Amino acid sequence: MAAETIFALSSGAAPTGVAVIRLSGPRVRFGLETLIGHVPEPRRAALRRLHAADGSVIDQGIILFFSAPASFTGEDVAELQVHGGRAVISAILSVLGALPGFRAAQAGEFTRRAFENGKADLTEVEGLADLIAAETEMQRRQALAVAEGGLSGRLEAWRTRLLRTRALIEAELDFSDEDDVPTSVRTAALVEAAKLADEMGEILEDSHWGERVRSGFEVVLLGAPNVGKSSLLNALAQRDAAIVSEEAGTTRDMIEVQLTIDGHAVTLVDTAGLREAKSGVEREGINRARQRGERADLVLLLHDSDHEMPSAPTGRPALPVRTKTDLGGTISSGVGVSARTGDGLAGLREAIGKALGLAVPRPSALLIRERQRSGVATARDGLIGISASMAPELVAEQLRQSADGLARVTGQTDVEEMLGVIFGEFCIGK
Ligand SMILES: Nc1nc2c(ncn2[C@@H]2O[C@H](COP(=O)(O)OP(=O)(O)O)[C@@H](O)[C@H]2O)c(=O)[nH]1
Ligand SMILES: [Mg+2]
């Protein structure tokens, strides 16, 4: 079945200064002929009038044509930059919609075609999705690194080495006169497998940094009722997100606000004050506060002259925060702040950044999703499973499983390439 030609408004909601309408598929040339009377030279901006079916002019805009396969999707692609008014856009979309073989694109369909045509692998597609969703500087940086092939390049290099190693073993198995593969081949394979396992381990042992940057770091406020948790959350968020009251036990649900610290997304969570609950609802709130603290990236332990510091959930990094410093008293441990006057807020943000390790510049993480991590982990496990005493057939099988793990991450299968590596590099069957 011939692919349909798809089209969509690729820029944001109208009205805008300029809108971009994108087309992709086998009938893009026909679409351009209909709209502007001809197909412009590929990759050159052309200022043209766009026409309705009755020949009247809809608008004037910049037309870009990309000839297959040198385009984002790998198909013929056109981008129409027109004035971003609702009537302009809908007039053009309705001309396109009426053309035979044309239909409106579904969400992600251009990218899907790019993947199917080998223009981007799955990790690059995921990076692209994250780049579009990125809200902080650090999310943008790591998404761009992955979208530009930072992860797929690593995976591809590993996979090639795995396939080559396996091909070596198979070649020796198939063509050796003896029953056994020469030990030199096996030794080389074992050394390479161990090396690869180490390299994979290195990027796996990153404390899930990429996923945390992607979804944001979670900081949970813990402390006795009335110690000033809700006030502090509001002061850091610079808005009244949580109810502040002199009455103890007001906050029962979690209240979350988003902050940006050192270019990273941080979710700050207000919780129910920790005490002996007076009601079932409050008890539930306190349980949830503790649970949330147990999986937080950082816990702020609030205390003041009237309220003791709560104990930190085991194993979680914690930062003591002395509240209500405007009322006087001494700061015995941690950072001092006053939500009322704003004193110490900048220092607290800084301390949070430091405690989370956000302040230290790092290279962009390459594993930004659980799917990618589990594929690499599968690949490494396959390699770790290889032992010196193993029959060569089994070593080859472990190597295959390992390569499969990587192929799943990039969205390829490896059978054809396996053959390609054997025949291409080893001149078997001459
Ligand atoms: N003087 C002073 N009072 C504060 C400060 N922060 C909170 N409070 C007061 O302490 C009480 C409890 O505050 P709240 O934020 O609701 O505490 P929570 O129960 O821990 O969420 C309220 O009466 C607040 O006005 C502060 O920095 N200085
Ligand atoms: Mg509160």
CSV table of C-alpha atoms and ligand atoms in Angstrom, one decimal:
chain,number,residue,atom,x,y,z
A,1,MET,CA,0.0,0.0,0.0
A,2,ALA,CA,1.4,3.4,-1.0
A,3,ALA,CA,1.9,5.7,1.9
A,4,GLU,CA,-0.6,8.5,2.2
A,5,THR,CA,0.7,12.1,2.1
A,6,ILE,CA,0.3,13.6,5.5
A,7,PHE,CA,0.1,17.3,6.6
A,8,ALA,CA,-0.2,19.2,9.8
A,9,LEU,CA,0.2,22.6,11.4
A,10,SER,CA,3.6,22.0,13.0
A,11,SER,CA,3.9,25.4,14.8
A,12,GLY,CA,1.9,26.4,17.9
A,13,ALA,CA,-1.7,27.5,18.3
A,14,ALA,CA,-2.9,30.4,16.1
A,15,PRO,CA,-2.8,33.3,16.0
A,16,THR,CA,1.0,33.6,15.7
A,17,GLY,CA,3.3,35.7,13.6
A,18,VAL,CA,4.3,32.8,11.4
A,19,ALA,CA,2.8,29.4,11.1
A,20,VAL,CA,4.5,26.3,9.7
A,21,ILE,CA,2.5,23.7,7.9
A,22,ARG,CA,4.4,20.6,7.1
A,23,LEU,CA,3.7,17.9,4.4
A,24,SER,CA,5.3,14.6,3.9
A,25,GLY,CA,4.7,11.7,1.5
A,26,PRO,CA,4.7,10.7,-2.1
A,27,ARG,CA,2.3,13.4,-3.3
A,28,VAL,CA,4.0,16.4,-1.8
A,29,ARG,CA,5.1,17.6,-5.3
A,30,PHE,CA,1.5,17.4,-6.4
A,31,GLY,CA,0.4,19.3,-3.3
A,32,LEU,CA,2.9,22.1,-4.1
A,33,GLU,CA,1.8,22.2,-7.8
A,34,THR,CA,-1.8,22.7,-6.6
A,35,LEU,CA,-1.0,25.3,-4.0
A,36,ILE,CA,1.7,27.4,-5.7
A,37,GLY,CA,1.7,26.1,-9.3
A,38,HIS,CA,5.1,24.4,-9.3
A,39,VAL,CA,7.7,22.6,-7.2
A,40,PRO,CA,10.5,24.9,-6.0
A,41,GLU,CA,14.1,23.9,-6.1
A,42,PRO,CA,14.9,21.6,-3.1
A,43,ARG,CA,16.4,23.2,0.0
A,44,ARG,CA,16.0,26.8,-1.3
A,45,ALA,CA,13.6,29.3,0.3
A,46,ALA,CA,11.0,30.4,-2.3
A,47,LEU,CA,8.6,33.3,-1.7
A,48,ARG,CA,5.3,32.3,-3.3
A,49,ARG,CA,1.6,32.9,-3.3
A,50,LEU,CA,-0.6,30.1,-2.1
A,51,HIS,CA,-3.9,29.5,-4.0
A,52,ALA,CA,-7.3,28.1,-3.1
A,53,ALA,CA,-9.1,25.7,-5.3
A,54,ASP,CA,-10.9,28.5,-7.1
A,55,GLY,CA,-7.6,30.2,-7.9
A,56,SER,CA,-7.9,33.0,-5.4
A,57,VAL,CA,-4.9,33.9,-3.3
A,58,ILE,CA,-4.9,32.6,0.3
A,59,ASP,CA,-1.6,34.1,1.5
A,60,GLN,CA,2.0,34.6,0.5
A,61,GLY,CA,4.7,32.7,2.3
A,62,ILE,CA,8.1,31.0,2.3
A,63,ILE,CA,8.0,27.5,0.8
A,64,LEU,CA,10.7,25.0,1.5
A,65,PHE,CA,10.9,21.7,-0.4
A,66,PHE,CA,13.1,18.7,0.6
A,67,SER,CA,13.4,15.9,-1.9
A,68,ALA,CA,13.4,12.3,-0.6
A,69,PRO,CA,15.4,10.9,1.0
A,70,ALA,CA,17.2,14.0,2.2
A,71,SER,CA,14.5,15.2,4.5
A,72,PHE,CA,13.4,14.8,8.1
A,73,THR,CA,11.1,11.9,7.3
A,74,GLY,CA,13.1,10.4,4.4
A,75,GLU,CA,10.1,11.1,2.1
A,76,ASP,CA,9.4,14.2,0.0
A,77,VAL,CA,8.7,17.0,2.5
A,78,ALA,CA,7.5,20.6,2.2
A,79,GLU,CA,7.2,23.3,4.8
A,80,LEU,CA,5.0,26.2,4.2
A,81,GLN,CA,5.8,29.3,6.3
A,82,VAL,CA,2.6,31.4,6.2
A,83,HIS,CA,1.0,34.1,8.3
A,84,GLY,CA,-0.2,32.6,11.5
A,85,GLY,CA,-3.9,33.6,11.4
A,86,ARG,CA,-6.6,31.1,12.0
A,87,ALA,CA,-8.3,31.7,8.6
A,88,VAL,CA,-5.1,31.5,6.7
A,89,ILE,CA,-4.2,28.2,8.3
A,90,SER,CA,-7.6,26.7,8.0
A,91,ALA,CA,-7.9,27.7,4.3
A,92,ILE,CA,-4.6,26.0,3.5
A,93,LEU,CA,-5.4,22.9,5.5
A,94,SER,CA,-8.7,22.6,3.8
A,95,VAL,CA,-7.1,22.8,0.3
A,96,LEU,CA,-4.7,20.0,1.4
A,97,GLY,CA,-7.4,17.9,3.0
A,98,ALA,CA,-9.4,17.9,-0.3
A,99,LEU,CA,-6.5,16.5,-2.4
A,100,PRO,CA,-6.6,12.8,-3.2
A,101,GLY,CA,-4.1,10.8,-1.2
A,102,PHE,CA,-3.8,13.5,1.5
A,103,ARG,CA,-4.9,13.3,5.1
A,104,ALA,CA,-4.2,15.1,8.4
A,105,ALA,CA,-1.2,13.6,10.2
A,106,GLN,CA,-1.6,11.8,13.5
A,107,ALA,CA,0.4,12.8,16.6
A,108,GLY,CA,4.0,11.9,16.1
A,109,GLU,CA,3.5,10.6,12.6
A,110,PHE,CA,6.3,12.6,11.0
A,111,THR,CA,8.7,11.3,13.5
A,112,ARG,CA,7.3,7.8,13.1
A,113,ARG,CA,8.0,7.9,9.4
A,114,ALA,CA,11.5,9.2,10.1
A,115,PHE,CA,12.1,6.1,12.3
A,116,GLU,CA,10.6,3.8,9.7
A,117,ASN,CA,12.8,5.2,7.0
A,118,GLY,CA,15.9,4.9,9.2
A,119,LYS,CA,16.4,8.6,9.7
A,120,ALA,CA,16.3,8.3,13.5
A,121,ASP,CA,16.5,5.3,15.8
A,122,LEU,CA,14.3,4.8,18.8
A,123,THR,CA,16.7,6.6,21.2
A,124,GLU,CA,16.9,9.6,18.9
A,125,VAL,CA,13.1,9.7,18.7
A,126,GLU,CA,12.9,9.6,22.5
A,127,GLY,CA,15.5,12.4,22.7
A,128,LEU,CA,13.5,14.4,20.3
A,129,ALA,CA,10.4,14.0,22.3
A,130,ASP,CA,12.2,15.0,25.4
A,131,LEU,CA,13.7,18.0,23.7
A,132,ILE,CA,10.3,19.3,22.8
A,133,ALA,CA,9.1,18.7,26.4
A,134,ALA,CA,12.2,20.1,28.0
A,135,GLU,CA,11.5,22.9,30.5
A,136,THR,CA,14.9,23.4,32.1
A,137,GLU,CA,18.3,24.0,30.7
A,138,MET,CA,19.6,20.7,31.8
A,139,GLN,CA,16.7,18.8,30.4
A,140,ARG,CA,17.3,20.5,27.1
A,141,ARG,CA,21.0,19.7,27.1
A,142,GLN,CA,20.6,16.0,27.8
A,143,ALA,CA,17.7,15.6,25.4
A,144,LEU,CA,19.7,17.2,22.6
A,145,ALA,CA,22.6,15.0,23.3
A,146,VAL,CA,20.4,11.9,22.9
A,147,ALA,CA,18.4,13.3,20.0
A,148,GLU,CA,21.7,13.9,18.1
A,149,GLY,CA,22.6,10.3,18.5
A,150,GLY,CA,24.8,10.4,21.6
A,151,LEU,CA,23.3,7.2,23.0
A,152,SER,CA,22.6,5.4,19.7
A,153,GLY,CA,26.3,6.0,18.7
A,154,ARG,CA,27.5,4.2,21.9
A,155,LEU,CA,25.0,1.4,21.4
A,156,GLU,CA,25.8,1.0,17.8
A,157,ALA,CA,29.6,0.8,18.5
A,158,TRP,CA,29.0,-1.8,21.2
A,159,ARG,CA,26.7,-3.8,19.0
A,160,THR,CA,29.2,-3.9,16.2
A,161,ARG,CA,31.9,-5.2,18.6
A,162,LEU,CA,29.5,-7.8,19.9
A,163,LEU,CA,28.6,-9.0,16.5
A,164,ARG,CA,32.2,-9.1,15.4
A,165,THR,CA,33.2,-11.1,18.4
A,166,ARG,CA,30.4,-13.5,17.8
A,167,ALA,CA,31.2,-13.8,14.1
A,168,LEU,CA,34.8,-14.7,15.1
A,169,ILE,CA,33.6,-17.5,17.3
A,170,GLU,CA,31.0,-18.8,14.7
A,171,ALA,CA,33.5,-18.7,11.9
A,172,GLU,CA,36.0,-20.8,13.9
A,173,LEU,CA,33.2,-23.2,14.9
A,174,ASP,CA,32.0,-23.6,11.3
A,175,PHE,CA,35.4,-23.9,9.6
A,176,SER,CA,37.7,-25.4,12.1
A,177,ASP,CA,38.7,-29.1,11.4
A,178,GLU,CA,39.0,-29.9,15.1
A,179,ASP,CA,36.0,-30.1,17.4
A,180,ASP,CA,37.3,-27.3,19.5
A,181,VAL,CA,37.7,-23.6,18.7
A,182,PRO,CA,41.3,-22.5,19.1
A,183,THR,CA,41.8,-21.1,22.6
A,184,SER,CA,43.2,-17.9,21.2
A,185,VAL,CA,39.9,-17.0,19.6
A,186,ARG,CA,38.0,-17.9,22.7
A,187,THR,CA,40.4,-15.9,24.9
A,188,ALA,CA,40.0,-12.9,22.7
A,189,ALA,CA,36.3,-13.2,22.9
A,190,LEU,CA,36.3,-13.4,26.7
A,191,VAL,CA,38.6,-10.4,27.0
A,192,GLU,CA,36.4,-8.3,24.6
A,193,ALA,CA,33.2,-9.4,26.5
A,194,ALA,CA,34.6,-8.4,29.8
A,195,LYS,CA,35.7,-5.0,28.3
A,196,LEU,CA,32.3,-4.4,26.9
A,197,ALA,CA,30.6,-5.3,30.2
A,198,ASP,CA,32.8,-2.8,32.0
A,199,GLU,CA,31.9,0.0,29.5
A,200,MET,CA,28.2,-0.7,29.8
A,201,GLY,CA,28.5,-0.8,33.6
A,202,GLU,CA,30.1,2.6,33.5
A,203,ILE,CA,27.1,4.2,31.9
A,204,LEU,CA,24.6,2.2,34.0
A,205,GLU,CA,26.2,3.3,37.3
A,206,ASP,CA,25.1,6.9,37.0
A,207,SER,CA,22.6,6.9,39.9
A,208,HIS,CA,19.8,7.2,37.4
A,209,TRP,CA,20.9,10.8,36.8
A,210,GLY,CA,19.4,11.1,33.3
A,211,GLU,CA,16.0,9.9,34.4
A,212,ARG,CA,16.1,12.2,37.4
A,213,VAL,CA,17.1,15.2,35.3
A,214,ARG,CA,14.3,14.3,32.9
A,215,SER,CA,11.5,14.0,35.5
A,216,GLY,CA,12.8,16.5,38.0
A,217,PHE,CA,14.4,16.0,41.5
A,218,GLU,CA,12.0,15.6,44.4
A,219,VAL,CA,12.5,17.6,47.6
A,220,VAL,CA,10.2,16.8,50.5
A,221,LEU,CA,9.5,19.1,53.4
A,222,LEU,CA,9.1,17.3,56.7
A,223,GLY,CA,8.5,18.7,60.2
A,224,ALA,CA,6.1,19.1,63.1
A,225,PRO,CA,2.8,20.9,62.5
A,226,ASN,CA,3.2,24.7,62.5
A,227,VAL,CA,7.0,24.6,62.1
A,228,GLY,CA,6.4,26.6,58.9
A,229,LYS,CA,6.5,24.1,56.0
A,230,SER,CA,3.6,25.6,54.0
A,231,SER,CA,5.0,29.1,54.5
A,232,LEU,CA,8.4,28.0,53.3
A,233,LEU,CA,7.0,26.3,50.2
A,234,ASN,CA,5.1,29.4,49.3
A,235,ALA,CA,8.1,31.6,49.8
A,236,LEU,CA,10.3,29.4,47.6
A,237,ALA,CA,7.6,29.2,45.0
A,238,GLN,CA,6.8,32.9,45.3
A,239,ARG,CA,3.1,32.2,45.3
A,240,ASP,CA,0.4,31.0,47.7
A,241,ALA,CA,0.3,27.4,46.7
A,242,ALA,CA,-0.4,25.9,50.2
A,243,ILE,CA,-2.7,27.1,52.9
A,244,VAL,CA,-0.8,28.7,55.9
A,245,SER,CA,-2.6,28.6,59.2
A,246,GLU,CA,-1.9,28.9,62.9
A,247,GLU,CA,-4.1,25.9,63.3
A,248,ALA,CA,-2.0,22.8,63.5
A,249,GLY,CA,-2.7,19.9,61.1
A,250,THR,CA,-4.0,22.0,58.2
A,251,THR,CA,-2.0,20.4,55.5
A,252,ARG,CA,-3.0,16.9,54.8
A,253,ASP,CA,-2.7,16.4,51.0
A,254,MET,CA,0.7,16.8,49.3
A,255,ILE,CA,1.1,20.1,47.7
A,256,GLU,CA,3.7,20.3,44.9
A,257,VAL,CA,5.4,23.3,43.3
A,258,GLN,CA,8.0,23.3,40.5
A,259,LEU,CA,11.2,25.2,41.0
A,260,THR,CA,14.3,25.6,38.8
A,261,ILE,CA,17.6,25.3,40.7
A,262,ASP,CA,20.9,25.5,38.9
A,263,GLY,CA,19.1,24.8,35.7
A,264,HIS,CA,17.4,21.7,37.0
A,265,ALA,CA,13.7,20.9,37.5
A,266,VAL,CA,13.0,20.5,41.2
A,267,THR,CA,9.6,19.5,42.6
A,268,LEU,CA,9.1,20.7,46.2
A,269,VAL,CA,6.5,18.8,48.2
A,270,ASP,CA,4.7,20.1,51.2
A,271,THR,CA,3.3,17.5,53.6
A,272,ALA,CA,1.2,17.0,56.7
A,273,GLY,CA,2.9,17.9,59.9
A,274,LEU,CA,4.4,14.9,61.7
A,275,ARG,CA,2.7,14.3,65.1
A,276,GLU,CA,0.2,11.9,66.8
A,277,ALA,CA,-2.7,12.3,64.4
A,278,LYS,CA,-6.0,13.7,65.8
A,279,SER,CA,-8.1,12.1,63.0
A,280,GLY,CA,-8.0,9.3,60.4
A,281,VAL,CA,-7.6,11.8,57.6
A,282,GLU,CA,-4.7,13.4,59.3
A,283,ARG,CA,-3.1,10.0,60.1
A,284,GLU,CA,-3.4,9.1,56.4
A,285,GLY,CA,-1.8,12.4,55.5
A,286,ILE,CA,1.1,11.8,57.9
A,287,ASN,CA,1.6,8.3,56.5
A,288,ARG,CA,1.8,9.7,53.0
A,289,ALA,CA,4.3,12.3,54.1
A,290,ARG,CA,6.6,9.6,55.5
A,291,GLN,CA,6.3,7.5,52.4
A,292,ARG,CA,7.0,10.5,50.2
A,293,GLY,CA,10.0,11.3,52.2
A,294,GLU,CA,11.3,7.7,51.9
A,295,ARG,CA,11.6,8.0,48.1
A,296,ALA,CA,12.6,11.7,47.9
A,297,ASP,CA,15.9,12.8,46.4
A,298,LEU,CA,16.3,15.1,49.4
A,299,VAL,CA,14.4,15.7,52.6
A,300,LEU,CA,14.3,19.1,54.3
A,301,LEU,CA,14.1,18.6,58.1
A,302,LEU,CA,12.3,21.7,59.4
A,303,HIS,CA,12.6,22.8,63.0
A,304,ASP,CA,12.4,25.9,65.1
A,305,SER,CA,12.7,26.9,68.8
A,306,ASP,CA,9.3,25.3,69.6
A,307,HIS,CA,9.6,22.2,67.3
A,308,GLU,CA,12.2,19.6,67.3
A,309,MET,CA,13.9,18.4,64.2
A,310,PRO,CA,12.1,15.3,62.8
A,311,SER,CA,14.2,12.2,62.1
A,312,ALA,CA,15.3,11.6,58.5
A,313,PRO,CA,13.9,8.7,56.5
A,314,THR,CA,16.6,6.0,56.4
A,315,GLY,CA,18.9,6.2,53.5
A,316,ARG,CA,17.6,9.5,52.2
A,317,PRO,CA,19.9,12.6,52.0
A,318,ALA,CA,18.6,15.2,54.4
A,319,LEU,CA,19.2,18.9,55.1
A,320,PRO,CA,18.3,20.4,58.4
A,321,VAL,CA,16.5,23.8,58.1
A,322,ARG,CA,15.8,26.1,61.0
A,323,THR,CA,12.7,28.1,60.3
A,324,LYS,CA,11.3,31.5,61.6
A,325,THR,CA,14.7,33.0,62.1
A,326,ASP,CA,13.0,36.4,62.3
A,327,LEU,CA,11.8,35.4,65.8
A,328,GLY,CA,15.3,35.1,67.0
A,329,GLY,CA,17.0,32.1,68.6
A,330,THR,CA,20.1,30.3,67.6
A,331,ILE,CA,20.6,28.1,64.5
A,332,SER,CA,22.1,24.9,65.9
A,333,SER,CA,22.3,22.9,62.6
A,334,GLY,CA,21.8,23.5,58.9
A,335,VAL,CA,20.4,26.5,57.1
A,336,GLY,CA,18.4,29.2,58.7
A,337,VAL,CA,15.4,30.8,56.9
A,338,SER,CA,12.5,33.1,57.5
A,339,ALA,CA,9.6,32.7,55.2
A,340,ARG,CA,8.2,35.9,56.6
A,341,THR,CA,11.1,38.2,55.7
A,342,GLY,CA,12.7,36.1,53.0
A,343,ASP,CA,16.0,35.9,54.9
A,344,GLY,CA,18.0,32.9,54.0
A,345,LEU,CA,15.9,31.8,51.0
A,346,ALA,CA,18.7,32.3,48.5
A,347,GLY,CA,21.1,30.3,50.8
A,348,LEU,CA,18.5,27.5,51.1
A,349,ARG,CA,18.1,27.2,47.3
A,350,GLU,CA,21.9,27.1,47.1
A,351,ALA,CA,22.1,24.4,49.8
A,352,ILE,CA,19.4,22.3,48.0
A,353,GLY,CA,21.3,22.6,44.8
A,354,LYS,CA,24.5,21.5,46.5
A,355,ALA,CA,22.9,18.6,48.4
A,356,LEU,CA,21.3,17.3,45.2
A,357,GLY,CA,24.6,17.6,43.3
A,358,LEU,CA,23.0,20.0,40.9
A,359,ALA,CA,25.7,22.6,41.3
A,360,VAL,CA,28.4,20.4,39.9
A,361,PRO,CA,28.5,20.5,36.1
A,362,ARG,CA,28.4,17.0,34.6
A,363,PRO,CA,28.4,15.6,31.1
A,364,SER,CA,24.9,15.0,29.8
A,365,ALA,CA,23.6,11.6,30.9
A,366,LEU,CA,22.9,9.2,28.0
A,367,LEU,CA,20.3,6.9,29.6
A,368,ILE,CA,17.3,9.1,30.0
A,369,ARG,CA,14.6,6.4,30.2
A,370,GLU,CA,14.0,3.2,32.0
A,371,ARG,CA,13.5,1.4,28.7
A,372,GLN,CA,17.0,2.3,27.6
A,373,ARG,CA,18.5,1.4,30.9
A,374,SER,CA,16.9,-2.0,31.0
A,375,GLY,CA,18.1,-2.8,27.4
A,376,VAL,CA,21.7,-1.9,28.3
A,377,ALA,CA,21.4,-3.9,31.6
A,378,THR,CA,20.2,-6.9,29.6
A,379,ALA,CA,23.2,-6.6,27.3
A,380,ARG,CA,25.6,-6.3,30.2
A,381,ASP,CA,24.0,-9.3,32.0
A,382,GLY,CA,24.5,-11.4,28.9
A,383,LEU,CA,28.2,-10.6,28.9
A,384,ILE,CA,28.6,-11.2,32.6
A,385,GLY,CA,27.0,-14.6,32.1
A,386,ILE,CA,30.0,-15.7,29.9
A,387,SER,CA,32.6,-17.8,31.7
A,388,ALA,CA,35.9,-19.3,30.6
A,389,SER,CA,34.7,-22.8,30.8
A,390,MET,CA,31.7,-22.2,28.6
A,391,ALA,CA,31.3,-24.1,25.3
A,392,PRO,CA,31.9,-21.7,22.3
A,393,GLU,CA,28.3,-22.2,21.1
A,394,LEU,CA,27.0,-20.9,24.4
A,395,VAL,CA,29.4,-18.0,24.4
A,396,ALA,CA,28.1,-17.1,20.9
A,397,GLU,CA,24.5,-17.3,22.3
A,398,GLN,CA,25.3,-15.0,25.2
A,399,LEU,CA,26.8,-12.5,22.8
A,400,ARG,CA,23.7,-12.7,20.6
A,401,GLN,CA,21.4,-12.0,23.6
A,402,SER,CA,23.6,-9.1,24.6
A,403,ALA,CA,23.4,-7.6,21.1
A,404,ASP,CA,19.6,-8.2,21.0
A,405,GLY,CA,19.3,-6.2,24.2
A,406,LEU,CA,21.0,-3.2,22.5
A,407,ALA,CA,19.0,-3.8,19.3
A,408,ARG,CA,15.8,-3.5,21.2
A,409,VAL,CA,16.9,-0.1,22.6
A,410,THR,CA,17.6,1.3,19.2
A,411,GLY,CA,14.6,-0.5,17.6
A,412,GLN,CA,16.5,-2.7,15.2
A,413,THR,CA,16.8,-6.4,14.7
A,414,ASP,CA,20.1,-7.8,14.1
A,415,VAL,CA,19.7,-11.0,12.0
A,416,GLU,CA,20.5,-9.4,8.6
A,417,GLU,CA,23.4,-7.4,10.0
A,418,MET,CA,24.8,-10.5,11.7
A,419,LEU,CA,25.1,-12.1,8.2
A,420,GLY,CA,26.5,-8.9,6.8
A,421,VAL,CA,29.3,-8.8,9.4
A,422,ILE,CA,30.2,-12.4,8.8
A,423,PHE,CA,30.3,-12.2,5.0
A,424,GLY,CA,31.7,-8.7,4.9
A,425,GLU,CA,34.6,-9.1,7.2
A,426,PHE,CA,35.6,-12.7,7.0
A,427,CYS,CA,35.3,-13.6,3.4
A,428,ILE,CA,33.7,-16.9,4.3
A,429,GLY,CA,32.7,-19.3,1.5
A,430,LYS,CA,35.3,-18.2,-1.0
B,1,LIG,N1,7.4,34.8,62.4
B,1,LIG,C1,7.3,33.8,61.5
B,1,LIG,N2,6.2,33.1,61.5
B,1,LIG,C2,6.0,32.1,60.5
B,1,LIG,C3,7.1,31.9,59.6
B,1,LIG,N3,6.7,30.9,58.8
B,1,LIG,C4,5.5,30.5,59.2
B,1,LIG,N4,5.1,31.2,60.3
B,1,LIG,C5,3.8,31.1,61.0
B,1,LIG,O1,3.7,29.8,61.6
B,1,LIG,C6,2.4,29.3,61.5
B,1,LIG,C7,2.4,27.9,60.8
B,1,LIG,O2,2.8,28.1,59.5
B,1,LIG,P1,2.6,27.0,58.4
B,1,LIG,O3,3.4,27.4,57.2
B,1,LIG,O4,1.1,26.8,58.2
B,1,LIG,O5,3.2,25.8,59.1
B,1,LIG,P2,3.1,24.2,58.7
B,1,LIG,O6,2.0,23.7,59.6
B,1,LIG,O7,4.4,23.6,59.0
B,1,LIG,O8,2.7,24.1,57.2
B,1,LIG,C8,1.6,30.4,60.8
B,1,LIG,O9,0.9,31.1,61.7
B,1,LIG,C9,2.6,31.2,60.1
B,1,LIG,O10,2.2,32.5,59.8
B,1,LIG,C10,8.3,32.7,59.7
B,1,LIG,O11,9.2,32.6,58.9
B,1,LIG,N5,8.3,33.7,60.7
B,2,MG,MG,1.1,23.2,56.4
